[in-house]
PDB file of C-alpha atoms in Angstrom:
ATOM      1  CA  UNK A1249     -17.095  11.863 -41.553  1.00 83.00           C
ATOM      2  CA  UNK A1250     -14.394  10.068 -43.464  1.00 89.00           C
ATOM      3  CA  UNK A1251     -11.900   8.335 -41.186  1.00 91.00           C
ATOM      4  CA  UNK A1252      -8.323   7.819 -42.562  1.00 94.00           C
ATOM      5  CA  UNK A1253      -6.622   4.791 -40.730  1.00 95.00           C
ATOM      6  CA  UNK A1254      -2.768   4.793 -41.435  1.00 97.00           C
ATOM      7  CA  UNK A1255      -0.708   1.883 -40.249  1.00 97.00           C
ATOM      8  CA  UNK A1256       1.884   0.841 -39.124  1.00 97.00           C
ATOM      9  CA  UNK A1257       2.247   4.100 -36.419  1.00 97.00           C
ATOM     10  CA  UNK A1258       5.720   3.778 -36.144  1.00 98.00           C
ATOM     11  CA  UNK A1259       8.590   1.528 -37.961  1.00 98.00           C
ATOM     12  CA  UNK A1260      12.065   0.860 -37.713  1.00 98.00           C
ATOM     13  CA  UNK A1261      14.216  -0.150 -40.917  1.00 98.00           C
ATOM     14  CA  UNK A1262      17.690  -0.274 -42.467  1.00 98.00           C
ATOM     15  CA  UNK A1263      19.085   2.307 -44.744  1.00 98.00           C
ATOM     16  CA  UNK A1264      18.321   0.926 -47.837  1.00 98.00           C
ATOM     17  CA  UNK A1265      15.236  -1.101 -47.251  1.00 98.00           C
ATOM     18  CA  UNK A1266      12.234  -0.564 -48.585  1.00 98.00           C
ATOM     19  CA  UNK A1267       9.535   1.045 -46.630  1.00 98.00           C
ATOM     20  CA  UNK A1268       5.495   0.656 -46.851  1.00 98.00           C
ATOM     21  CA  UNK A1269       2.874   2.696 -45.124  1.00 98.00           C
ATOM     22  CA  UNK A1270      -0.598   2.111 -45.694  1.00 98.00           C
ATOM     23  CA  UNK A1271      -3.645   4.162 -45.316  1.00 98.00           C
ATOM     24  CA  UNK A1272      -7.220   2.899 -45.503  1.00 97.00           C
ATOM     25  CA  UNK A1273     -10.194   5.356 -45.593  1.00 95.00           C
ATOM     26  CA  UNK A1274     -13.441   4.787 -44.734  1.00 94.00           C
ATOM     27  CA  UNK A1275     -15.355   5.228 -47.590  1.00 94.00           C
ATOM     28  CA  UNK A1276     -14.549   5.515 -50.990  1.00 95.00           C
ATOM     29  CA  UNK A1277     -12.585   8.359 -52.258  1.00 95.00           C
ATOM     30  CA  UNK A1278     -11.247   7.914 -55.692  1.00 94.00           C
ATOM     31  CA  UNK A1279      -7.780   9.256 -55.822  1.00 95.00           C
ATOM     32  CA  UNK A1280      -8.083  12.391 -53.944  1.00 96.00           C
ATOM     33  CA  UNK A1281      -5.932  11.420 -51.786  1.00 96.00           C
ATOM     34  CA  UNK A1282      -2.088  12.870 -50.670  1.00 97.00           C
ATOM     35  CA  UNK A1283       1.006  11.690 -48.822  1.00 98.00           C
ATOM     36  CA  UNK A1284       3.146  14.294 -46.754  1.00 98.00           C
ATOM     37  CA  UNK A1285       6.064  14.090 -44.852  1.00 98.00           C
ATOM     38  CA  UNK A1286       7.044  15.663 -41.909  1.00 98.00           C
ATOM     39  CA  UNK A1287      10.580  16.023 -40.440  1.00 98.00           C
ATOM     40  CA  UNK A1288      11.440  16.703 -36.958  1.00 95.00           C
ATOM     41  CA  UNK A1289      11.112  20.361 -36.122  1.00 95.00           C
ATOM     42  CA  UNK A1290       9.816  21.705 -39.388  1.00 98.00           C
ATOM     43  CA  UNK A1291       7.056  22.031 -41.650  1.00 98.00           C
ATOM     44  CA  UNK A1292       4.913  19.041 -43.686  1.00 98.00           C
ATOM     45  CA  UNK A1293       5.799  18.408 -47.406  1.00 98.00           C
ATOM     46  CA  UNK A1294       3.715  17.541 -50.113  1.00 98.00           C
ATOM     47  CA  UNK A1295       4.943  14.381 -51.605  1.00 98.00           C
ATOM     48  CA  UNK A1296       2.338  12.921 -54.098  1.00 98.00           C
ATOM     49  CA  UNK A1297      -1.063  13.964 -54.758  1.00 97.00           C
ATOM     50  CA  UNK A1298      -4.181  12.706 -56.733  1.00 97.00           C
ATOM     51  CA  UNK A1299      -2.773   9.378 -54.722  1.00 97.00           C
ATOM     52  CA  UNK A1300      -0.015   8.129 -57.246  1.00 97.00           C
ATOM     53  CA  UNK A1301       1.561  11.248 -58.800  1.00 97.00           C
ATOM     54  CA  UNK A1302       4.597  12.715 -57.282  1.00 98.00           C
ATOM     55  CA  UNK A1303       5.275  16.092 -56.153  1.00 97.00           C
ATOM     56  CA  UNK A1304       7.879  18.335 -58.146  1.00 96.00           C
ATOM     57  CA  UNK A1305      11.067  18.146 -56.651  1.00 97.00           C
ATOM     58  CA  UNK A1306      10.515  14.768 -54.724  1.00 98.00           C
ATOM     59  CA  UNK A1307      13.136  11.980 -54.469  1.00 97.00           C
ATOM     60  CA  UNK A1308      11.813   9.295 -57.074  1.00 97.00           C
ATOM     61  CA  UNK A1309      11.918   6.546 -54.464  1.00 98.00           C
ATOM     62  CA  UNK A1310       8.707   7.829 -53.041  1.00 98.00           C
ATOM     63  CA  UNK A1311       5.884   6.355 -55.014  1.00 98.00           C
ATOM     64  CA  UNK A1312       2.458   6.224 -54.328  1.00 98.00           C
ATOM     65  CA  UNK A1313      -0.396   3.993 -55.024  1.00 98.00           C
ATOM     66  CA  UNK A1314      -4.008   2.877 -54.776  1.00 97.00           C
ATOM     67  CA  UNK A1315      -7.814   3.950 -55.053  1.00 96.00           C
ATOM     68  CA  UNK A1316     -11.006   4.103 -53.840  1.00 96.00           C
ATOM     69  CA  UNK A1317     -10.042   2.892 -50.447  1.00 97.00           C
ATOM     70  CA  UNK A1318      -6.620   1.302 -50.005  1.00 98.00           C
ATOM     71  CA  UNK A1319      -3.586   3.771 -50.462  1.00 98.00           C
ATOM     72  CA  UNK A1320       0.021   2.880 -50.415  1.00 98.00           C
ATOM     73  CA  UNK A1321       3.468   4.915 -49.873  1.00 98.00           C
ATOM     74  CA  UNK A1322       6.455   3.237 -50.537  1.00 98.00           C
ATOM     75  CA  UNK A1323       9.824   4.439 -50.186  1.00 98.00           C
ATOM     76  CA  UNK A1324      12.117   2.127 -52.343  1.00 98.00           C
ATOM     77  CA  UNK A1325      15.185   2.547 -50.429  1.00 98.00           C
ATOM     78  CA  UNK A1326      15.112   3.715 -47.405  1.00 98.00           C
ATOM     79  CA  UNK A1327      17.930   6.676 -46.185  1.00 98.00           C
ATOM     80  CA  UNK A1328      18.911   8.278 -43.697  1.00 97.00           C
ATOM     81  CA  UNK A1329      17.081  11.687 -44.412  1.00 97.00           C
ATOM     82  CA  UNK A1330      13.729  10.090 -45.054  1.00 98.00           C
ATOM     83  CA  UNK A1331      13.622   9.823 -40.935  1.00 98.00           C
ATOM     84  CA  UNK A1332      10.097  11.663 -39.997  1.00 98.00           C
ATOM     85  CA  UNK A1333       6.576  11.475 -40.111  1.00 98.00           C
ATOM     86  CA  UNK A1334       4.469  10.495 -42.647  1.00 98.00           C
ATOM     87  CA  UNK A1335       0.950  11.666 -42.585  1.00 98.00           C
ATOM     88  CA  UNK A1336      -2.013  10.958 -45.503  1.00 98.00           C
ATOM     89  CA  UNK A1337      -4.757  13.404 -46.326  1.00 97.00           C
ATOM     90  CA  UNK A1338      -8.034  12.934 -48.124  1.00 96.00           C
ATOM     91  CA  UNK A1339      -9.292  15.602 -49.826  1.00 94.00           C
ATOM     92  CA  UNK A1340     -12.171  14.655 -51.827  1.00 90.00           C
ATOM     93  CA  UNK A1341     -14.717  16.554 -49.634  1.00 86.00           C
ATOM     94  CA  UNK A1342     -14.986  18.286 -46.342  1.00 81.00           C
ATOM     95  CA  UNK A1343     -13.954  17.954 -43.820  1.00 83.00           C
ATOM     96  CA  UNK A1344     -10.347  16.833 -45.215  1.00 90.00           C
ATOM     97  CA  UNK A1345      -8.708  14.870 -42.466  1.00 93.00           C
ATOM     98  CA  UNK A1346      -5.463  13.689 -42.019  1.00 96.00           C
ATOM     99  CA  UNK A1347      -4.354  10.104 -40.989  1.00 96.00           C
ATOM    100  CA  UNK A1348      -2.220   9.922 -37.613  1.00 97.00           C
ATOM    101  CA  UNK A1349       1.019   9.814 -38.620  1.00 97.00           C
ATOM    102  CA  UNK A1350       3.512   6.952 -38.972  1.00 98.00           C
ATOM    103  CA  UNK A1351       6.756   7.898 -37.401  1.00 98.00           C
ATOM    104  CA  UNK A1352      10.216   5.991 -39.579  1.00 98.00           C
ATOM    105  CA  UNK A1353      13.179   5.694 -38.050  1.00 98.00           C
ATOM    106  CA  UNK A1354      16.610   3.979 -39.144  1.00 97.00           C
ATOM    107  CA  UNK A1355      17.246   1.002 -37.427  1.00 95.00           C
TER     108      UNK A1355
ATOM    109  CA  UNK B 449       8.746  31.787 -55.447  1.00 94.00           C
ATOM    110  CA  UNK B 450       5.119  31.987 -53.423  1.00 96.00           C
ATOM    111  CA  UNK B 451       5.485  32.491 -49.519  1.00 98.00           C
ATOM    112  CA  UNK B 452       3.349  32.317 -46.845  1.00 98.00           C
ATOM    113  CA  UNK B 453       3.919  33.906 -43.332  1.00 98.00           C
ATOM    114  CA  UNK B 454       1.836  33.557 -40.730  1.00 98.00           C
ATOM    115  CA  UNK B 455       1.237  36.721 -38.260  1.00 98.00           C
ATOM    116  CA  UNK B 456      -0.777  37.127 -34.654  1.00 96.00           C
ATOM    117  CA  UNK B 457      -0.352  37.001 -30.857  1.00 96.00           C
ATOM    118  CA  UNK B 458       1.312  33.632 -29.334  1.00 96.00           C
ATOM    119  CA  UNK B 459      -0.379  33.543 -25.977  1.00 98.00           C
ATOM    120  CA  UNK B 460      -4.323  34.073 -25.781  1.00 98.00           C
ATOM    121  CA  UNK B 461      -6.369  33.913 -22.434  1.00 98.00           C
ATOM    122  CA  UNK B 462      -9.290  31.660 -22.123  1.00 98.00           C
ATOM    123  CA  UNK B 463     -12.638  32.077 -23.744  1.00 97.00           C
ATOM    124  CA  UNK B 464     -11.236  35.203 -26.258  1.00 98.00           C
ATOM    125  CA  UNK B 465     -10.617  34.905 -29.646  1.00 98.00           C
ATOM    126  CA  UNK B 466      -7.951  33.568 -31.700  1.00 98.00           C
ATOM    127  CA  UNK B 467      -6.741  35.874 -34.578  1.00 98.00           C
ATOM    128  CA  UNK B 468      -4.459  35.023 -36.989  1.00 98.00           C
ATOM    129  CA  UNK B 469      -3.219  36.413 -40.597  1.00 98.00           C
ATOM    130  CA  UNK B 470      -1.346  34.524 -43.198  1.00 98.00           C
ATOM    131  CA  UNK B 471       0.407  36.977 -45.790  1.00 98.00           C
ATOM    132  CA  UNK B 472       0.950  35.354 -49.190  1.00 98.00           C
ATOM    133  CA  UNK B 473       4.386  37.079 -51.202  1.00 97.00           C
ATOM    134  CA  UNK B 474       5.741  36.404 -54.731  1.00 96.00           C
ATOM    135  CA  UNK B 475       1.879  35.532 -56.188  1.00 95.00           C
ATOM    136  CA  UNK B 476      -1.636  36.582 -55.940  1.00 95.00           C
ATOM    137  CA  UNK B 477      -3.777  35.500 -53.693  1.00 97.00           C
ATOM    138  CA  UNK B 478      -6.893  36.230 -56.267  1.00 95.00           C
ATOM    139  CA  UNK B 479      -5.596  33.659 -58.499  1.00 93.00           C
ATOM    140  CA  UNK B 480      -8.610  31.396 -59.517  1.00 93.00           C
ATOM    141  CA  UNK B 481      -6.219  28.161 -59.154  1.00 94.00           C
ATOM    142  CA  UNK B 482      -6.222  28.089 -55.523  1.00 95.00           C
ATOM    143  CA  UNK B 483      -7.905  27.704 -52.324  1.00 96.00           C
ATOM    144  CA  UNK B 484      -5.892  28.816 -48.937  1.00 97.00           C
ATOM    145  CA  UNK B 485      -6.498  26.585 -45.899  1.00 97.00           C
ATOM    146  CA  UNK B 486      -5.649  26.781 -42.263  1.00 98.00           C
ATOM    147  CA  UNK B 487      -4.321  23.621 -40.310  1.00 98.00           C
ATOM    148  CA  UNK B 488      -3.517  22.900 -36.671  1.00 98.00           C
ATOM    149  CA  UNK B 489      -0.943  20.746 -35.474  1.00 98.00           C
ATOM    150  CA  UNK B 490      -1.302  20.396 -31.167  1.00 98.00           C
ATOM    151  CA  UNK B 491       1.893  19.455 -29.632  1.00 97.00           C
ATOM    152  CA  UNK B 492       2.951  16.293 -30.419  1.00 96.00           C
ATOM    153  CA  UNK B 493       0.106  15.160 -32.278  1.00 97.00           C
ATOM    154  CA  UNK B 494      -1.355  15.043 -35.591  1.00 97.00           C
ATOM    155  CA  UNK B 495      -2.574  17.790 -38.562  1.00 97.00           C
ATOM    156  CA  UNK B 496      -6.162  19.018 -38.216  1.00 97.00           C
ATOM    157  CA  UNK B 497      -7.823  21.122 -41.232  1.00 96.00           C
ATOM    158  CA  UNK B 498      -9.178  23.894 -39.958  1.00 97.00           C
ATOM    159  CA  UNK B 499     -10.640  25.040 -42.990  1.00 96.00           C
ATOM    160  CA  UNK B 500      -9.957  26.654 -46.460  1.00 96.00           C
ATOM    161  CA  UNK B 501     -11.066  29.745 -48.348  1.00 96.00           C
ATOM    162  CA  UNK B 502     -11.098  31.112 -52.179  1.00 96.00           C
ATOM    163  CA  UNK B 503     -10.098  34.529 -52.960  1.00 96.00           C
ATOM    164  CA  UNK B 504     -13.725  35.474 -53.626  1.00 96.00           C
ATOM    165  CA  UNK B 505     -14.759  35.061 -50.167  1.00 96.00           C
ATOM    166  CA  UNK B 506     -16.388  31.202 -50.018  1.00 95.00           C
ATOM    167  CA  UNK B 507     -15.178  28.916 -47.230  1.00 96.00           C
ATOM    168  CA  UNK B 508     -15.404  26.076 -46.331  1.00 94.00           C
ATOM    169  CA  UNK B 509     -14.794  24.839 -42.479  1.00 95.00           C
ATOM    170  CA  UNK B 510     -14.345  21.220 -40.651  1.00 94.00           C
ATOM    171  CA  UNK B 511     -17.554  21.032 -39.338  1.00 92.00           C
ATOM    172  CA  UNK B 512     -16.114  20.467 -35.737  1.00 93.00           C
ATOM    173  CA  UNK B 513     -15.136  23.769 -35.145  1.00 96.00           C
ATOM    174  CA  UNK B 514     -17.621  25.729 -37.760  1.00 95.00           C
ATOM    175  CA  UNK B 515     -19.403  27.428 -34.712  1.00 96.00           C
ATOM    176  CA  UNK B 516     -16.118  29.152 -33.530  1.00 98.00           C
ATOM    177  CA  UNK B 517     -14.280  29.875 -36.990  1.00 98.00           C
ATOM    178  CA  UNK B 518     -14.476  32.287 -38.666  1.00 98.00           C
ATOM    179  CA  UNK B 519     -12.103  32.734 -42.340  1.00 98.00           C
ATOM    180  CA  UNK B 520     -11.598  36.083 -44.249  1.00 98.00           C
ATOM    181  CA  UNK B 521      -9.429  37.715 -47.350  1.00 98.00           C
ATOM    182  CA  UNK B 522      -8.075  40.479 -48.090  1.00 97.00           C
ATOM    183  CA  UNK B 523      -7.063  40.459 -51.916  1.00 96.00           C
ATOM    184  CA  UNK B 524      -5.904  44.066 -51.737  1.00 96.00           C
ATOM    185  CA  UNK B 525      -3.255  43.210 -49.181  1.00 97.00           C
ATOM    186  CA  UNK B 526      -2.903  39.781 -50.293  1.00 97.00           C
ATOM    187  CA  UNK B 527      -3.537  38.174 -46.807  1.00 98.00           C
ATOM    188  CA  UNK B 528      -5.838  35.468 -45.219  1.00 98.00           C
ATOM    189  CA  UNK B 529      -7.282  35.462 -41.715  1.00 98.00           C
ATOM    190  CA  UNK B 530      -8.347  32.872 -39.390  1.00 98.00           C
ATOM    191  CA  UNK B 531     -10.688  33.758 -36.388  1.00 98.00           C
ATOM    192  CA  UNK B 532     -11.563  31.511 -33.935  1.00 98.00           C
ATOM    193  CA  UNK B 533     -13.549  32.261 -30.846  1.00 98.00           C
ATOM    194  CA  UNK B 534     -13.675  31.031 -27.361  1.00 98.00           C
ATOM    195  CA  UNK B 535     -10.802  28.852 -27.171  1.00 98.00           C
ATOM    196  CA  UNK B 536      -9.762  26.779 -24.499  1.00 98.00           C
ATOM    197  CA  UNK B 537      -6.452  24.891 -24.030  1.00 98.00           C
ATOM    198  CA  UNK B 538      -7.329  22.675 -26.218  1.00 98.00           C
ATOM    199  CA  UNK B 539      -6.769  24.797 -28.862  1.00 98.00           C
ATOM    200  CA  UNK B 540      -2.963  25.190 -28.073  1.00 98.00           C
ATOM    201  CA  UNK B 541      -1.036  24.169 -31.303  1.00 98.00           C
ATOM    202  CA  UNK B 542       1.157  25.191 -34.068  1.00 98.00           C
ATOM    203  CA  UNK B 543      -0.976  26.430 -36.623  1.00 98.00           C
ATOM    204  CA  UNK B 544      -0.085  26.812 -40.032  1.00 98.00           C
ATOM    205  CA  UNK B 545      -1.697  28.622 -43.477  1.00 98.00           C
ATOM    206  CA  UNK B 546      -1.109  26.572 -46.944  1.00 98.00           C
ATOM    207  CA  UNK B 547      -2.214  27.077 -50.208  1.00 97.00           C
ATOM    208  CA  UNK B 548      -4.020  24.316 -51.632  1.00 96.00           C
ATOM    209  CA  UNK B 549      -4.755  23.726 -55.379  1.00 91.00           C
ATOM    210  CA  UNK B 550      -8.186  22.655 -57.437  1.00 90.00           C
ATOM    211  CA  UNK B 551      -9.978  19.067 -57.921  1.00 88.00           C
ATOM    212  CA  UNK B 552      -7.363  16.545 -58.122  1.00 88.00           C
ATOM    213  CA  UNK B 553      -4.382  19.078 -57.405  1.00 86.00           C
ATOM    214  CA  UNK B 554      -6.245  19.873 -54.132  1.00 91.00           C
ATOM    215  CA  UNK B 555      -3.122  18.726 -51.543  1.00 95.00           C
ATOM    216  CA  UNK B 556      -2.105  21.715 -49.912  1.00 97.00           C
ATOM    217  CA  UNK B 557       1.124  22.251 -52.228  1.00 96.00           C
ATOM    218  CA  UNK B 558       3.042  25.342 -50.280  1.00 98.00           C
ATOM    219  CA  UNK B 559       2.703  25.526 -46.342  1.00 98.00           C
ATOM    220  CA  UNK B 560       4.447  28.862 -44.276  1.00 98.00           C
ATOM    221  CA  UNK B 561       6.426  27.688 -41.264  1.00 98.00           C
ATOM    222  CA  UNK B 562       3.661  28.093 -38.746  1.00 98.00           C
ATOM    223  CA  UNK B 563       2.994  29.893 -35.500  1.00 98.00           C
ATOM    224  CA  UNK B 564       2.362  28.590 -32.411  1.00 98.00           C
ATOM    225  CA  UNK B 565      -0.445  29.677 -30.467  1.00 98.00           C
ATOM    226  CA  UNK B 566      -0.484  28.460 -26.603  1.00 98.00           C
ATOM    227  CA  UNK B 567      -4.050  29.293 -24.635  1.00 98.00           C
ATOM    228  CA  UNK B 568      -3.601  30.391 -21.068  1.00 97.00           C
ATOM    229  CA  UNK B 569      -4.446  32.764 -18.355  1.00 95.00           C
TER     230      UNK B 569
END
């Protein structure tokens, strides 16, 4: 299977800084790849998909980038309703996993 | 606006079988843009697929827990189903039904708000 490895796990930052999660699969997967957020209590949210393009609806200081195996979230300025989990998928074949979450909090 | 609601007992014993339905309102489930997945979230922890299937009946399951599950549709009442057999406490989680779209759109785009399923005797 196709590992997903997201790092950090958890961070700390200021309102208004900007954020970066990474997630590193095992293998190769082109750009079927997806970044979701989770907030305390409720339900994941698609944020991008196809690795760089953003979900309707989403705040456009999420951005996501990479390929192949490297992936990238970045949250241009951080605030204070952006506090949650942060979990990537693959999706290119089965099984899809999920990466392990990185938890952001405000500092 | 397509909904999802998940539907089934919250407490199962030991060893029986999980049985869960996801109703899909304000679209079709038969659309030929979509698959419809299950996912698992244990408490605390992370999101595991389960599995996804297409309104015409193919599925497609995480190989880890292909012997116990079991995925079925019903188009005519526009509803999903997730069976899975012998569970143990391990299988305690919050699980949740999604639709999930085709090739590169294939992120699961609309989730329903989950039901939590807690094995024990």
């Amino acid at each position: 299977d196709i590992q997903m490895t997201q790092s950090p796990s958890s961070l700390s930052a200021s309102v208004g800084d900007r954020v970066t999660i990474t997630c590193r699969a095992s293998q190769g997967i082109a750009n079927f790849f997806a970044w979701y957020q989770q907030k305390p209590g409720k339900v994941p949210k698609l944020l991008i998909y196809a690795a760089s393009t953003l979900q309707s609806g989403v705040p456009s200081r999420f951005s996501g980038s990479g390929s192949g195996t490297d992936f990238t979230l970045t949250i241009s300025s951080l605030q204070p309703e952006d506090v949650a989990t942060y979990y990537c998928q693959r999706y290119n074949s089965a099984p899809q996993t999920f990466g392990q979450g990185t938890k952001v909090e405000i500092k | 606006q397509l909904q999802l609601q998940e539907s089934g007992p919250g407490l199962v014993k030991p060893s029986e079988t999980l049985s869960l339905t996801c109703t899909v309102s304000g679209g079709s489930i038969s659309s030929s843009s979509y698959w419809w997945g299950w996912i698992r979230q244990p408490p605390g922890k992370g999101l595991e697929c389960i599995g996804t299937i297409y309104y015409s009946g193919s599925t497609d399951y995480n190989p880890s827990l292909k012997s116990r599950v079991t995925m079925s549709v019903d188009t005519s009442k526009n509803q999903f189903s997730l069976n899975l057999s012998s569970v143990t406490a391990a299988d305690t989680a919050l699980y949740y039904c999604a639709r999930q779209g085709l090739g590169i759109r294939a992120a699961f785009d609309i989730w329903g708000q989950g039901t939590m399923v807690t094995v024990s005797s």
